């Protein structure tokens, strides 16, 4: 499949983003990253595809982030990737990937930027 969504079905933004894809006839590969935590190499690839450093797609208000004082590691990309692999709840969601491009579905309409890539 062309599209992959890193999805948390309990998150309304994640569900809305998935629905936007489906409404346009796109059935993405769905990775429930809380059930199947991502490996460090996958997270590095996602970081590159987003064009973001790990600190830019981490949930800083998540208890796993706060309780582990991860704020002290925000500037250390490798440490942040390790933390995201160990504590997947801190990963911003949803993330939708198309080949070497990715967007965060916040707001869910962000996914339209990726859909345009296959239309044009």
Coordinates of N, CA, C and O in Angstrom, one line a residue:
X1 N 0.8 -1.2 0.0 CA 0.0 0.0 0.0 C 0.9 1.2 0.0 O 2.0 1.2 0.6
X2 N 0.3 2.3 -0.6 CA 1.1 3.5 -0.6 C 1.1 4.3 0.7 O 2.2 4.8 1.1
X3 N 0.0 4.4 1.3 CA -0.1 5.2 2.6 C 0.0 4.3 3.8 O -0.5 3.2 3.8
X4 N 0.7 4.8 4.8 CA 0.7 4.2 6.1 C 0.3 5.2 7.1 O 0.8 6.3 7.1
X5 N -0.5 4.8 8.1 CA -0.9 5.7 9.2 C -0.5 5.0 10.5 O -0.7 3.8 10.7
X6 N 0.3 5.8 11.2 CA 0.6 5.4 12.6 C -0.5 5.9 13.5 O -0.6 7.1 13.7
X7 N -1.3 4.9 13.9 CA -2.7 5.2 14.4 C -2.9 4.8 15.8 O -2.4 3.8 16.3
X8 N -3.6 5.6 16.5 CA -4.1 5.3 17.9 C -5.6 5.4 17.8 O -6.2 6.5 17.7
X9 N -6.4 4.2 17.7 CA -7.8 4.3 17.6 C -8.6 5.0 18.7 O -9.7 5.4 18.5
X10 N -7.9 5.2 19.8 CA -8.6 6.0 20.9 C -8.5 7.5 20.7 O -9.1 8.2 21.5
X11 N -7.7 7.9 19.8 CA -7.5 9.3 19.5 C -8.4 9.9 18.5 O -8.4 9.3 17.3
X12 N -9.2 10.9 18.8 CA -10.2 11.4 17.8 C -9.5 12.0 16.6 O -10.0 11.8 15.4
X13 N -8.3 12.6 16.7 CA -7.6 13.2 15.5 C -7.1 12.0 14.6 O -7.2 12.2 13.4
X14 N -6.7 11.0 15.2 CA -6.2 9.8 14.5 C -7.4 9.2 13.7 O -7.3 8.9 12.5
X15 N -8.5 9.0 14.4 CA -9.7 8.5 13.7 C -10.2 9.4 12.6 O -10.6 8.9 11.5
X16 N -10.2 10.7 12.8 CA -10.6 11.7 11.8 C -9.7 11.6 10.6 O -10.1 11.7 9.4
X17 N -8.4 11.5 10.8 CA -7.4 11.5 9.7 C -7.6 10.2 8.9 O -7.6 10.3 7.7
X18 N -7.8 9.1 9.6 CA -8.1 7.9 8.9 C -9.3 8.0 8.0 O -9.4 7.5 6.9
X19 N -10.4 8.6 8.6 CA -11.6 8.8 7.8 C -11.4 9.7 6.6 O -12.0 9.4 5.5
X20 N -10.6 10.7 6.7 CA -10.3 11.6 5.5 C -9.7 10.7 4.4 O -10.1 10.9 3.2
X21 N -8.8 9.9 4.8 CA -8.1 9.0 3.8 C -9.2 8.1 3.1 O -9.3 8.0 1.9
X22 N -10.0 7.5 4.0 CA -11.0 6.5 3.5 C -12.1 7.2 2.6 O -12.5 6.6 1.6
X23 N -12.4 8.4 3.0 CA -13.4 9.2 2.2 C -12.9 9.5 0.8 O -13.7 9.8 -0.1
X24 N -11.6 9.4 0.6 CA -11.0 9.6 -0.7 C -10.6 8.3 -1.4 O -9.8 8.4 -2.3
X25 N -11.1 7.2 -0.8 CA -10.8 5.9 -1.5 C -9.5 5.4 -1.2 O -9.0 4.5 -1.9
X26 N -8.8 5.9 -0.1 CA -7.5 5.4 0.2 C -7.6 4.5 1.5 O -8.1 5.0 2.5
X27 N -7.2 3.3 1.4 CA -7.2 2.4 2.5 C -5.7 2.2 2.9 O -5.0 1.4 2.2
X28 N -5.2 2.9 3.9 CA -3.8 2.9 4.3 C -3.5 1.6 5.0 O -4.3 0.9 5.6
X29 N -2.2 1.3 5.1 CA -1.7 0.3 6.0 C -1.8 1.0 7.4 O -1.4 2.1 7.5
X30 N -2.4 0.2 8.3 CA -2.6 0.8 9.7 C -1.6 0.2 10.6 O -1.6 -1.0 10.8
X31 N -0.8 1.0 11.3 CA 0.1 0.6 12.3 C -0.4 1.1 13.6 O -0.3 2.3 13.9
X32 N -0.9 0.2 14.5 CA -1.3 0.7 15.8 C 0.0 0.7 16.7 O 0.3 -0.4 17.3
X33 N 0.7 1.8 16.7 CA 2.0 1.8 17.3 C 2.0 1.6 18.8 O 3.1 1.4 19.3
X34 N 0.9 1.7 19.5 CA 0.9 1.4 20.9 C 0.9 -0.1 21.1 O 1.4 -0.6 22.1
X35 N 0.3 -0.9 20.2 CA 0.4 -2.3 20.2 C 1.6 -2.9 19.7 O 2.1 -4.0 20.1
X36 N 2.2 -2.2 18.6 CA 3.4 -2.7 17.9 C 4.3 -1.5 17.9 O 4.4 -0.7 17.0
X37 N 5.1 -1.4 19.1 CA 6.0 -0.2 19.2 C 7.0 -0.2 18.0 O 7.4 -1.2 17.5
X38 N 7.3 1.1 17.6 CA 8.2 1.3 16.5 C 9.6 1.1 16.9 O 10.0 1.4 18.0
X39 N 10.4 0.6 15.9 CA 11.9 0.4 16.1 C 12.5 1.7 15.9 O 12.0 2.6 15.2
X40 N 13.7 1.9 16.5 CA 14.5 3.1 16.3 C 14.7 3.5 14.9 O 14.5 4.7 14.5
X41 N 15.0 2.5 14.0 CA 15.3 2.9 12.6 C 14.0 3.4 11.9 O 14.1 4.3 11.1
X42 N 12.8 2.8 12.3 CA 11.6 3.3 11.7 C 11.3 4.8 12.2 O 10.9 5.6 11.4
X43 N 11.6 5.0 13.4 CA 11.4 6.4 13.9 C 12.3 7.4 13.3 O 11.9 8.5 13.0
X44 N 13.5 7.0 13.0 CA 14.5 7.9 12.3 C 14.0 8.2 10.9 O 14.1 9.3 10.4
X45 N 13.5 7.1 10.2 CA 12.9 7.3 8.9 C 11.7 8.3 8.9 O 11.6 9.1 8.0
X46 N 10.9 8.1 9.9 CA 9.7 9.0 10.0 C 10.1 10.4 10.2 O 9.6 11.3 9.6
X47 N 11.1 10.6 11.1 CA 11.7 11.9 11.4 C 12.1 12.6 10.1 O 11.8 13.7 9.8
X48 N 12.9 11.8 9.3 CA 13.4 12.4 8.0 C 12.2 12.7 7.1 O 12.2 13.7 6.4
X49 N 11.2 11.8 7.0 CA 10.1 12.0 6.1 C 9.3 13.2 6.5 O 8.7 13.9 5.7
X50 N 9.1 13.4 7.8 CA 8.4 14.6 8.3 C 9.2 15.9 8.1 O 8.7 17.0 8.0
X51 N 10.6 15.7 8.0 CA 11.4 16.9 8.0 C 11.5 17.6 9.4 O 11.7 18.8 9.5
X52 N 11.3 16.8 10.4 CA 11.3 17.2 11.8 C 12.3 16.5 12.6 O 12.6 15.3 12.4
X53 N 12.9 17.2 13.6 CA 13.7 16.5 14.6 C 12.8 15.8 15.5 O 11.6 16.2 15.7
X54 N 13.2 14.8 16.2 CA 12.3 14.1 17.1 C 11.6 15.0 18.1 O 10.4 14.8 18.4
X55 N 12.3 16.0 18.6 CA 11.6 16.9 19.6 C 10.4 17.6 19.0 O 9.6 18.1 19.8
X56 N 10.3 17.6 17.7 CA 9.2 18.3 17.1 C 8.0 17.5 16.9 O 7.0 18.0 16.4
X57 N 8.1 16.2 17.1 CA 6.9 15.3 17.1 C 6.7 14.4 18.3 O 6.3 13.3 18.2
X58 N 7.1 15.0 19.4 CA 6.9 14.3 20.7 C 5.8 15.1 21.5 O 5.7 16.3 21.4
X59 N 5.1 14.3 22.2 CA 4.0 14.9 23.1 C 4.5 15.2 24.4 O 4.7 14.4 25.3
X60 N 4.8 16.5 24.6 CA 5.5 17.0 25.8 C 4.6 17.0 27.0 O 5.1 17.1 28.2
X61 N 3.3 16.9 26.8 CA 2.3 16.9 28.0 C 2.0 15.5 28.4 O 1.3 15.3 29.4
X62 N 2.5 14.5 27.7 CA 2.2 13.1 28.1 C 2.9 12.7 29.4 O 4.1 13.1 29.6
X63 N 2.3 12.0 30.2 CA 2.9 11.6 31.6 C 4.2 10.9 31.4 O 5.2 11.2 32.1
X64 N 4.3 10.0 30.4 CA 5.6 9.3 30.2 C 6.7 10.3 29.9 O 7.9 10.0 30.3
X65 N 6.4 11.4 29.2 CA 7.4 12.4 28.9 C 7.8 13.1 30.2 O 9.0 13.3 30.5
X66 N 6.8 13.6 30.9 CA 7.1 14.4 32.1 C 7.8 13.6 33.2 O 8.8 14.0 33.8
X67 N 7.3 12.4 33.5 CA 7.8 11.6 34.6 C 9.2 11.1 34.4 O 9.9 10.8 35.3
X68 N 9.6 11.0 33.2 CA 11.0 10.6 32.8 C 11.9 11.7 32.6 O 13.0 11.5 32.1
X69 N 11.5 12.9 32.8 CA 12.3 14.1 32.6 C 12.9 14.2 31.2 O 14.1 14.6 31.1
X70 N 12.1 13.8 30.2 CA 12.7 13.8 28.9 C 12.9 15.2 28.3 O 13.7 15.3 27.3
X71 N 12.4 16.2 29.0 CA 12.7 17.5 28.6 C 14.2 17.8 28.5 O 14.7 18.6 27.7
X72 N 14.9 17.1 29.4 CA 16.3 17.3 29.5 C 17.1 16.7 28.3 O 18.2 17.0 28.1
X73 N 16.4 15.9 27.5 CA 17.0 15.2 26.3 C 16.5 15.8 25.0 O 16.8 15.2 23.9
X74 N 15.7 16.8 25.0 CA 15.0 17.3 23.8 C 16.0 17.6 22.7 O 15.7 17.4 21.5
X75 N 17.2 18.1 23.0 CA 18.2 18.4 22.0 C 19.0 17.2 21.5 O 19.8 17.4 20.6
X76 N 18.9 16.1 22.2 CA 19.6 14.9 21.8 C 18.7 14.0 21.0 O 17.9 13.2 21.5
X77 N 18.8 14.1 19.6 CA 17.9 13.3 18.7 C 18.0 11.8 19.0 O 16.9 11.1 19.0
X78 N 19.1 11.2 19.3 CA 19.2 9.8 19.5 C 18.5 9.4 20.8 O 17.8 8.4 20.8
X79 N 18.7 10.2 21.8 CA 18.0 9.9 23.1 C 16.5 10.0 22.9 O 15.7 9.2 23.5
X80 N 16.0 11.0 22.1 CA 14.6 11.2 21.9 C 14.0 10.0 21.1 O 13.0 9.5 21.4
X81 N 14.8 9.5 20.1 CA 14.4 8.4 19.3 C 14.3 7.1 20.3 O 13.3 6.4 20.2
X82 N 15.3 7.0 21.1 CA 15.2 5.8 22.1 C 14.0 5.9 23.0 O 13.3 4.9 23.2
X83 N 13.7 7.1 23.5 CA 12.6 7.3 24.4 C 11.3 7.0 23.6 O 10.4 6.4 24.2
X84 N 11.2 7.5 22.4 CA 9.9 7.2 21.6 C 9.8 5.7 21.3 O 8.6 5.2 21.4
X85 N 10.9 5.0 21.1 CA 10.8 3.6 20.9 C 10.3 2.9 22.2 O 9.5 2.0 22.2
X86 N 10.8 3.4 23.4 CA 10.5 2.8 24.7 C 9.1 3.2 25.2 O 8.5 2.4 25.8
X87 N 8.7 4.4 24.9 CA 7.5 5.0 25.4 C 6.6 5.5 24.3 O 6.6 6.7 24.1
X88 N 6.0 4.7 23.5 CA 5.3 5.1 22.3 C 4.2 6.1 22.5 O 3.9 6.9 21.6
X89 N 3.7 6.2 23.7 CA 2.6 7.2 23.9 C 3.1 8.6 23.7 O 2.3 9.5 23.5
X90 N 4.4 8.9 23.8 CA 5.0 10.2 23.6 C 5.1 10.6 22.2 O 5.4 11.8 21.9
X91 N 4.8 9.7 21.2 CA 4.9 10.1 19.8 C 3.6 10.8 19.4 O 2.5 10.4 19.7
X92 N 3.8 12.0 18.8 CA 2.6 12.7 18.3 C 1.8 11.8 17.3 O 2.4 11.0 16.6
X93 N 0.5 12.0 17.3 CA -0.3 11.1 16.4 C -1.4 11.9 15.8 O -1.7 13.0 16.3
X94 N -1.9 11.4 14.7 CA -1.4 10.3 13.9 C -0.3 10.8 13.0 O -0.2 12.0 12.7
X95 N 0.5 9.9 12.5 CA 1.5 10.3 11.5 C 1.1 9.5 10.2 O 0.9 8.3 10.3
X96 N 1.0 10.2 9.1 CA 0.7 9.5 7.8 C 1.9 9.6 6.9 O 2.5 10.7 6.7
X97 N 2.3 8.5 6.4 CA 3.5 8.4 5.5 C 3.1 8.0 4.1 O 2.3 7.1 3.9
X98 N 3.7 8.7 3.1 CA 3.5 8.3 1.7 C 5.0 8.4 1.1 O 5.5 9.4 1.0
X99 N 5.5 7.2 0.8 CA 6.9 7.1 0.3 C 7.8 7.8 1.2 O 8.0 7.4 2.4
X100 N 8.5 8.9 0.7 CA 9.5 9.6 1.6 C 9.0 10.9 2.2 O 9.7 11.7 2.6
X101 N 7.6 11.0 2.2 CA 7.0 12.2 2.8 C 6.1 11.8 3.9 O 5.5 10.7 3.9
X102 N 5.9 12.6 4.9 CA 5.0 12.3 6.0 C 4.4 13.6 6.6 O 5.0 14.7 6.4
X103 N 3.3 13.5 7.2 CA 2.6 14.6 7.9 C 2.0 14.1 9.2 O 1.7 12.9 9.3
X104 N 1.9 15.0 10.1 CA 1.2 14.7 11.3 C -0.3 15.2 11.2 O -0.5 16.3 10.7
X105 N -1.2 14.3 11.5 CA -2.6 14.6 11.3 C -3.2 15.5 12.4 O -4.2 15.2 13.0
X106 N -2.5 16.6 12.6 CA -3.0 17.7 13.6 C -2.8 19.0 12.9 O -1.7 19.4 12.9
X107 N -3.8 19.6 12.4 CA -5.2 19.1 12.3 C -5.3 17.9 11.2 O -4.4 17.8 10.4
X108 N -6.4 17.1 11.3 CA -6.5 16.0 10.4 C -6.4 16.4 8.9 O -5.9 15.6 8.1
X109 N -6.8 17.6 8.6 CA -6.7 18.1 7.2 C -5.3 18.1 6.6 O -5.1 18.2 5.4
X110 N -4.3 18.1 7.5 CA -2.9 18.0 7.1 C -2.6 16.9 6.1 O -1.8 17.0 5.2
X111 N -3.4 15.8 6.2 CA -3.2 14.7 5.4 C -3.5 15.0 3.9 O -3.0 14.3 3.0
X112 N -4.3 16.0 3.7 CA -4.6 16.4 2.3 C -3.4 16.8 1.5 O -3.3 16.6 0.3
X113 N -2.3 17.3 2.2 CA -1.1 17.7 1.6 C -0.4 16.4 0.9 O 0.2 16.5 -0.1
X114 N -0.6 15.3 1.6 CA 0.0 14.1 1.1 C -0.9 13.5 -0.1 O -0.4 13.0 -1.1
X115 N -2.2 13.6 0.1 CA -3.1 13.1 -0.9 C -2.9 13.9 -2.2 O -2.9 13.3 -3.3
X116 N -2.6 15.2 -2.1 CA -2.3 16.0 -3.3 C -1.1 15.5 -4.1 O -1.1 15.6 -5.3
X117 N -0.2 14.9 -3.4 CA 1.0 14.4 -4.1 C 0.7 13.2 -5.0 O 1.4 13.1 -6.0
X118 N -0.3 12.5 -4.7 CA -0.7 11.4 -5.7 C -1.6 11.8 -6.8 O -1.8 11.2 -7.8
X119 N -2.3 13.0 -6.5 CA -3.2 13.4 -7.5 C -2.5 14.2 -8.6 O -2.8 14.1 -9.8
X120 N -1.5 15.0 -8.2 CA -0.8 15.8 -9.2 C 0.5 15.2 -9.6 O 1.2 14.7 -8.9

